mmCIF file of C-alpha atoms in Angstrom:
data_model
loop_
_atom_site.group_PDB
_atom_site.id
_atom_site.type_symbol
_atom_site.label_atom_id
_atom_site.label_comp_id
_atom_site.label_asym_id
_atom_site.label_seq_id
_atom_site.Cartn_x
_atom_site.Cartn_y
_atom_site.Cartn_z
ATOM 1 C CA MET G 1 0.000 0.000 0.000
ATOM 2 C CA ASN G 2 1.464 3.362 -0.982
ATOM 3 C CA ILE G 3 1.885 6.155 1.507
ATOM 4 C CA PHE G 4 -1.092 8.195 0.258
ATOM 5 C CA LYS G 5 -3.477 5.246 0.619
ATOM 6 C CA GLN G 6 -2.086 4.743 4.112
ATOM 7 C CA PHE G 7 -2.853 8.383 4.842
ATOM 8 C CA THR G 8 -6.482 7.944 3.755
ATOM 9 C CA LYS G 9 -6.895 4.677 5.680
ATOM 10 C CA SER G 10 -5.403 6.222 8.819
ATOM 11 C CA LEU G 11 -8.203 8.785 8.935
ATOM 12 C CA TYR G 12 -10.914 6.192 9.586
ATOM 13 C CA SER G 13 -9.614 2.611 9.838
ATOM 14 C CA PRO G 14 -7.996 1.375 13.090
ATOM 15 C CA LYS G 15 -7.889 -2.087 11.500
ATOM 16 C CA ASP G 16 -5.521 -0.888 8.772
ATOM 17 C CA ILE G 17 -3.433 1.019 11.330
ATOM 18 C CA ALA G 18 -2.979 -2.287 13.163
ATOM 19 C CA LEU G 19 -1.683 -3.889 9.954
ATOM 20 C CA PHE G 20 0.880 -1.121 9.434
ATOM 21 C CA ARG G 21 2.843 -2.455 12.430
ATOM 22 C CA PHE G 22 4.598 -4.922 10.125
ATOM 23 C CA GLN G 23 6.000 -2.412 7.627
ATOM 24 C CA GLY G 24 9.550 -1.073 7.524
ATOM 25 C CA ILE G 25 10.540 1.694 9.906
ATOM 26 C CA GLY G 26 11.868 3.820 7.034
ATOM 27 C CA LYS G 27 8.450 4.081 5.431
ATOM 28 C CA THR G 28 6.900 5.046 8.761
ATOM 29 C CA ILE G 29 9.490 7.783 9.300
ATOM 30 C CA LEU G 30 8.789 9.076 5.790
ATOM 31 C CA TYR G 31 5.080 9.138 6.659
ATOM 32 C CA VAL G 32 5.732 11.255 9.766
ATOM 33 C CA PHE G 33 7.691 13.755 7.649
ATOM 34 C CA LEU G 34 4.836 13.882 5.115
ATOM 35 C CA LEU G 35 2.242 14.400 7.849
ATOM 36 C CA THR G 36 4.328 17.196 9.344
ATOM 37 C CA LEU G 37 4.638 18.840 5.932
ATOM 38 C CA LEU G 38 0.854 18.897 5.564
ATOM 39 C CA SER G 39 0.393 20.278 9.075
ATOM 40 C CA VAL G 40 2.685 23.303 8.581
ATOM 41 C CA ILE G 41 1.172 24.458 5.274
ATOM 42 C CA PRO G 42 -1.365 26.843 6.902
ATOM 43 C CA THR G 43 1.290 28.304 9.207
ATOM 44 C CA VAL G 44 3.878 29.020 6.538
ATOM 45 C CA THR G 45 1.251 30.272 4.083
ATOM 46 C CA TYR G 46 -0.263 32.652 6.619
ATOM 47 C CA PHE G 47 3.175 33.902 7.694
ATOM 48 C CA SER G 48 4.350 34.444 4.106
ATOM 49 C CA MET G 49 1.221 36.384 3.156
ATOM 50 C CA THR G 50 1.448 38.450 6.344
ATOM 51 C CA MET G 51 5.095 39.273 5.693
ATOM 52 C CA VAL G 52 4.540 40.322 2.083
ATOM 53 C CA ASN G 53 1.320 42.289 2.631
ATOM 54 C CA GLY G 54 2.484 43.763 5.914
ATOM 55 C CA LEU G 55 5.787 44.967 4.501
ATOM 56 C CA GLU G 56 4.059 46.609 1.545
ATOM 57 C CA ALA G 57 1.623 48.356 3.880
ATOM 58 C CA ALA G 58 4.443 49.423 6.199
ATOM 59 C CA GLN G 59 6.510 50.901 3.366
ATOM 60 C CA SER G 60 3.598 52.896 1.997
ATOM 61 C CA THR G 61 2.211 54.026 5.339
ATOM 62 C CA ILE G 62 5.476 55.047 7.006
ATOM 63 C CA ASN G 63 6.525 56.957 3.917
ATOM 64 C CA ASP G 64 3.237 58.873 3.576
ATOM 65 C CA GLU G 65 1.521 59.015 6.965
ATOM 66 C CA ILE G 66 4.157 58.748 9.713
ATOM 67 C CA PRO G 67 5.845 62.030 10.717
ATOM 68 C CA SER G 68 9.589 62.517 10.673
ATOM 69 C CA PHE G 69 11.280 61.012 13.699
ATOM 70 C CA VAL G 70 14.628 60.148 15.164
ATOM 71 C CA ILE G 71 15.682 57.282 17.437
ATOM 72 C CA GLU G 72 18.586 58.403 19.594
ATOM 73 C CA ASN G 73 19.929 57.485 23.034
ATOM 74 C CA GLY G 74 17.410 54.667 23.365
ATOM 75 C CA SER G 75 14.345 56.803 22.753
ATOM 76 C CA LEU G 76 11.991 57.711 19.877
ATOM 77 C CA SER G 77 11.240 61.402 19.443
ATOM 78 C CA SER G 78 9.211 63.469 16.984
ATOM 79 C CA GLU G 79 7.035 66.574 16.811
ATOM 80 C CA GLN G 80 3.888 64.390 16.936
ATOM 81 C CA THR G 81 1.865 65.090 20.096
ATOM 82 C CA GLU G 82 -0.604 62.210 19.756
ATOM 83 C CA PRO G 83 -0.188 58.505 18.856
ATOM 84 C CA VAL G 84 -0.836 57.512 15.240
ATOM 85 C CA GLU G 85 -2.688 54.235 14.636
ATOM 86 C CA ILE G 86 -3.248 52.899 11.119
ATOM 87 C CA HIS G 87 -5.093 49.652 10.424
ATOM 88 C CA GLU G 88 -5.077 48.328 6.871
ATOM 89 C CA ASN G 89 -5.592 44.831 5.404
ATOM 90 C CA ASP G 90 -5.428 43.118 8.822
ATOM 91 C CA PHE G 91 -2.084 44.839 9.456
ATOM 92 C CA SER G 92 -1.590 47.571 12.045
ATOM 93 C CA ILE G 93 1.049 50.277 12.206
ATOM 94 C CA ILE G 94 1.313 52.218 15.453
ATOM 95 C CA PHE G 95 3.548 55.229 16.049
ATOM 96 C CA ASP G 96 3.854 56.838 19.461
ATOM 97 C CA SER G 97 6.708 59.032 20.583
ATOM 98 C CA THR G 98 4.715 60.368 23.549
ATOM 99 C CA GLY G 99 4.836 57.247 25.722
ATOM 100 C CA LYS G 100 1.051 56.970 25.972
ATOM 101 C CA ILE G 101 0.935 53.495 24.380
ATOM 102 C CA GLN G 102 2.609 50.601 26.199
ATOM 103 C CA GLN G 103 3.251 46.984 25.204
ATOM 104 C CA ASP G 104 0.168 45.788 27.092
ATOM 105 C CA ASP G 105 -1.990 48.010 24.888
ATOM 106 C CA LEU G 106 -1.044 45.896 21.840
ATOM 107 C CA LYS G 107 -2.712 42.682 23.005
ATOM 108 C CA THR G 108 -5.587 43.188 20.562
ATOM 109 C CA VAL G 109 -3.236 43.501 17.566
ATOM 110 C CA ASP G 110 -2.903 40.328 15.473
ATOM 111 C CA ASN G 111 -0.306 41.499 12.960
ATOM 112 C CA GLY G 112 1.627 44.720 12.755
ATOM 113 C CA ILE G 113 4.538 46.839 13.882
ATOM 114 C CA ALA G 114 4.716 49.506 16.559
ATOM 115 C CA LEU G 115 7.288 52.237 17.036
ATOM 116 C CA LEU G 116 6.842 53.193 20.661
ATOM 117 C CA GLN G 117 8.825 55.631 22.743
ATOM 118 C CA LYS G 118 11.259 52.999 24.056
ATOM 119 C CA ASP G 119 10.669 49.893 21.940
ATOM 120 C CA PHE G 120 10.194 48.648 18.410
ATOM 121 C CA ILE G 121 7.588 45.886 18.421
ATOM 122 C CA VAL G 122 6.679 43.275 15.819
ATOM 123 C CA VAL G 123 3.383 41.379 16.195
ATOM 124 C CA THR G 124 2.833 38.215 14.142
ATOM 125 C CA GLY G 125 -0.221 36.065 14.670
ATOM 126 C CA GLY G 126 -0.838 37.700 18.036
ATOM 127 C CA THR G 127 2.721 36.961 19.222
ATOM 128 C CA LEU G 128 4.590 40.067 20.349
ATOM 129 C CA ASP G 129 8.358 40.521 20.006
ATOM 130 C CA ALA G 130 9.843 43.682 21.503
ATOM 131 C CA TYR G 131 13.262 45.205 20.726
ATOM 132 C CA SER G 132 14.477 48.010 22.951
ATOM 133 C CA TYR G 133 16.105 51.018 21.302
ATOM 134 C CA SER G 134 18.677 50.911 24.093
ATOM 135 C CA MET G 135 20.384 48.111 22.160
ATOM 136 C CA PHE G 136 21.352 50.760 19.580
ATOM 137 C CA THR G 137 22.599 53.514 21.862
ATOM 138 C CA ASP G 138 25.494 54.320 19.523
ATOM 139 C CA LEU G 139 23.234 54.687 16.480
ATOM 140 C CA VAL G 140 21.007 57.516 15.325
ATOM 141 C CA ILE G 141 18.092 56.239 13.224
ATOM 142 C CA THR G 142 15.844 58.573 11.264
ATOM 143 C CA LYS G 143 12.659 58.028 9.267
ATOM 144 C CA ASP G 144 14.681 57.844 6.036
ATOM 145 C CA ASP G 145 16.956 55.198 7.575
ATOM 146 C CA PHE G 146 13.921 53.164 8.600
ATOM 147 C CA ILE G 147 12.419 53.356 5.105
ATOM 148 C CA LYS G 148 15.714 52.172 3.617
ATOM 149 C CA PHE G 149 15.732 49.295 6.096
ATOM 150 C CA LEU G 150 12.228 48.255 4.988
ATOM 151 C CA ASP G 151 13.306 48.438 1.337
ATOM 152 C CA THR G 152 16.268 46.173 2.107
ATOM 153 C CA LEU G 153 14.029 43.780 4.024
ATOM 154 C CA ASP G 154 11.647 43.671 1.051
ATOM 155 C CA SER G 155 14.467 42.657 -1.269
ATOM 156 C CA LEU G 156 15.478 39.882 1.142
ATOM 157 C CA LEU G 157 12.011 38.319 1.478
ATOM 158 C CA ALA G 158 12.853 35.742 -1.191
ATOM 159 C CA ILE G 159 15.554 34.475 1.196
ATOM 160 C CA ILE G 160 13.882 35.110 4.567
ATOM 161 C CA ILE G 161 10.621 33.280 3.813
ATOM 162 C CA PRO G 162 12.225 29.992 2.590
ATOM 163 C CA ILE G 163 14.554 29.988 5.616
ATOM 164 C CA PHE G 164 11.567 30.478 7.907
ATOM 165 C CA ILE G 165 9.709 27.621 6.197
ATOM 166 C CA ILE G 166 12.673 25.271 6.620
ATOM 167 C CA VAL G 167 13.132 26.193 10.292
ATOM 168 C CA ILE G 168 9.425 25.727 11.045
ATOM 169 C CA TYR G 169 9.362 22.393 9.215
ATOM 170 C CA ILE G 170 12.417 21.029 11.041
ATOM 171 C CA PHE G 171 11.100 22.197 14.421
ATOM 172 C CA SER G 172 7.613 20.793 13.736
ATOM 173 C CA SER G 173 9.080 17.472 12.591
ATOM 174 C CA GLY G 174 11.011 17.162 15.834
ATOM 175 C CA ILE G 175 7.858 17.878 17.858
ATOM 176 C CA LYS G 176 5.887 15.328 15.828
ATOM 177 C CA PHE G 177 8.491 12.580 16.384
ATOM 178 C CA ILE G 178 8.449 13.298 20.126
ATOM 179 C CA GLU G 179 4.642 13.145 20.095
ATOM 180 C CA VAL G 180 4.666 9.776 18.303
ATOM 181 C CA SER G 181 7.280 8.390 20.707
ATOM 182 C CA ILE G 182 5.261 9.437 23.767
ATOM 183 C CA LEU G 183 2.105 7.993 22.246
ATOM 184 C CA ALA G 184 3.903 4.696 21.612
ATOM 185 C CA ALA G 185 4.968 4.652 25.266
ATOM 186 C CA ILE G 186 1.330 5.135 26.271
ATOM 187 C CA GLY G 187 0.620 2.242 23.908
ATOM 188 C CA LEU G 188 2.649 -0.023 26.209
ATOM 189 C CA VAL G 189 0.047 0.608 28.913
ATOM 190 C CA LEU G 190 -2.807 0.016 26.483
ATOM 191 C CA ARG G 191 -1.107 -3.198 25.358
ATOM 192 C CA SER G 192 -1.081 -4.496 28.927
ATOM 193 C CA MET G 193 -4.697 -3.476 29.484
ATOM 194 C CA THR G 194 -5.880 -5.277 26.356
ATOM 195 C CA GLN G 195 -3.501 -8.252 26.759
ATOM 196 C CA ARG G 196 -2.005 -7.930 23.282
ATOM 197 C CA ASN G 197 1.436 -9.142 22.331
ATOM 198 C CA LEU G 198 3.127 -6.031 20.900
ATOM 199 C CA GLN G 199 6.640 -4.650 20.994
ATOM 200 C CA TYR G 200 7.486 -0.958 21.317
ATOM 201 C CA ARG G 201 8.725 -0.705 17.730
ATOM 202 C CA GLN G 202 5.369 -2.001 16.497
ATOM 203 C CA LEU G 203 3.505 0.423 18.726
ATOM 204 C CA TRP G 204 5.668 3.258 17.399
ATOM 205 C CA ARG G 205 4.620 2.452 13.841
ATOM 206 C CA MET G 206 0.970 2.306 14.874
ATOM 207 C CA ALA G 207 1.285 5.548 16.843
ATOM 208 C CA ALA G 208 2.671 7.337 13.775
ATOM 209 C CA TYR G 209 -0.563 6.602 11.912
ATOM 210 C CA SER G 210 -2.809 7.137 14.929
ATOM 211 C CA VAL G 211 -1.939 10.852 15.059
ATOM 212 C CA THR G 212 -3.186 11.388 11.490
ATOM 213 C CA LEU G 213 -6.795 12.231 12.329
ATOM 214 C CA PRO G 214 -6.129 14.868 15.024
ATOM 215 C CA THR G 215 -3.240 16.338 13.015
ATOM 216 C CA ILE G 216 -5.404 16.883 9.942
ATOM 217 C CA PHE G 217 -8.280 18.209 12.053
ATOM 218 C CA PHE G 218 -6.124 20.866 13.703
ATOM 219 C CA THR G 219 -4.493 21.682 10.352
ATOM 220 C CA ILE G 220 -7.935 22.444 8.912
ATOM 221 C CA MET G 221 -8.863 24.518 11.965
ATOM 222 C CA GLU G 222 -5.671 26.516 11.591
ATOM 223 C CA ALA G 223 -6.296 26.985 7.868
ATOM 224 C CA ILE G 224 -9.686 28.567 8.581
ATOM 225 C CA GLN G 225 -8.199 30.379 11.612
ATOM 226 C CA THR G 226 -10.592 28.825 14.097
ATOM 227 C CA GLY G 227 -9.489 28.179 17.657
ATOM 228 C CA VAL G 228 -10.290 24.874 19.342
ATOM 229 C CA PRO G 229 -10.954 24.988 23.117
ATOM 230 C CA ASN G 230 -8.691 22.605 25.044
ATOM 231 C CA GLY G 231 -6.980 21.688 21.776
ATOM 232 C CA PHE G 232 -3.974 20.110 23.503
ATOM 233 C CA LEU G 233 -6.128 17.695 25.504
ATOM 234 C CA LEU G 234 -8.376 16.958 22.523
ATOM 235 C CA ASN G 235 -5.364 16.126 20.361
ATOM 236 C CA TRP G 236 -4.043 13.597 22.869
ATOM 237 C CA PHE G 237 -7.463 12.133 23.610
ATOM 238 C CA VAL G 238 -8.165 11.395 19.934
ATOM 239 C CA SER G 239 -4.652 10.042 19.307
ATOM 240 C CA ILE G 240 -4.845 7.690 22.294
ATOM 241 C CA LEU G 241 -8.358 6.596 21.354
ATOM 242 C CA VAL G 242 -7.357 5.760 17.767
ATOM 243 C CA LEU G 243 -4.298 3.843 18.986
ATOM 244 C CA PHE G 244 -6.425 1.963 21.518
ATOM 245 C CA LEU G 245 -8.922 0.957 18.813
ATOM 246 C CA ALA G 246 -6.067 -0.158 16.568
ATOM 247 C CA ILE G 247 -4.596 -2.304 19.351
ATOM 248 C CA ARG G 248 -8.018 -3.855 19.920
ATOM 249 C CA GLU G 249 -7.995 -4.988 16.271
ATOM 250 C CA ILE G 250 -5.005 -7.242 16.960
ATOM 251 C CA PRO G 251 -5.982 -10.796 17.980
ATOM 252 C CA LYS G 252 -5.127 -11.895 21.502
ATOM 253 C CA PRO G 253 -2.371 -14.513 21.748
ATOM 254 C CA LYS G 254 -3.744 -18.024 22.090
ATOM 255 C CA ASN G 255 -3.393 -19.688 25.502
ATOM 256 C CA LYS G 256 -1.112 -22.722 25.470
#
């Protein structure tokens, strides 16, 4: 059975998952890499689109709507007396040299950048990364310098995005292999409960296919940007349940 048929069978057939325990370990490892690749598609797609669209919006907005400013001695200063907030295409640009806006005020921002009085902040998917101007105490940065930086960043996107994709894929693959290994260890307990004769390496193969259903479910939820309450617990519950049903499909050893 080829790997794509195995993928389809793993979505609904514990009986077939039980049969996969006899296949080579190399094919199972390849399957885990394929499953991980499918699971990261929404993440890398969303990030790439956010980077491209956000950078275009930032270049246009900062050039036309943000006042002249200078970052010097760890602080942002300008003649602007009120914060400037611009929201366009699900991307926010916030400029505040007055100190009225703090990091905690950016919790409602999903994607964007903020030039605050003491920090430069990047928000991606609701995750906030702050960089203090005090790290550049020996530099004087003006609006023109910042625009040139954005232009340089735009020209490097063709390199930055593929590197990000590779890093995310490698990291996600490592997490997936750890998940499968833990699930296989839980399978040892299920094996004892159901009185089946299984070795850890067989349980590992079965566990690799048992995570298919929850992985695809959460991939779809991420693709449509829908949160799942108690997603961590739900993921493990479904994985353990599928593995348990697969173990139940294996005949009990005959009594001598």
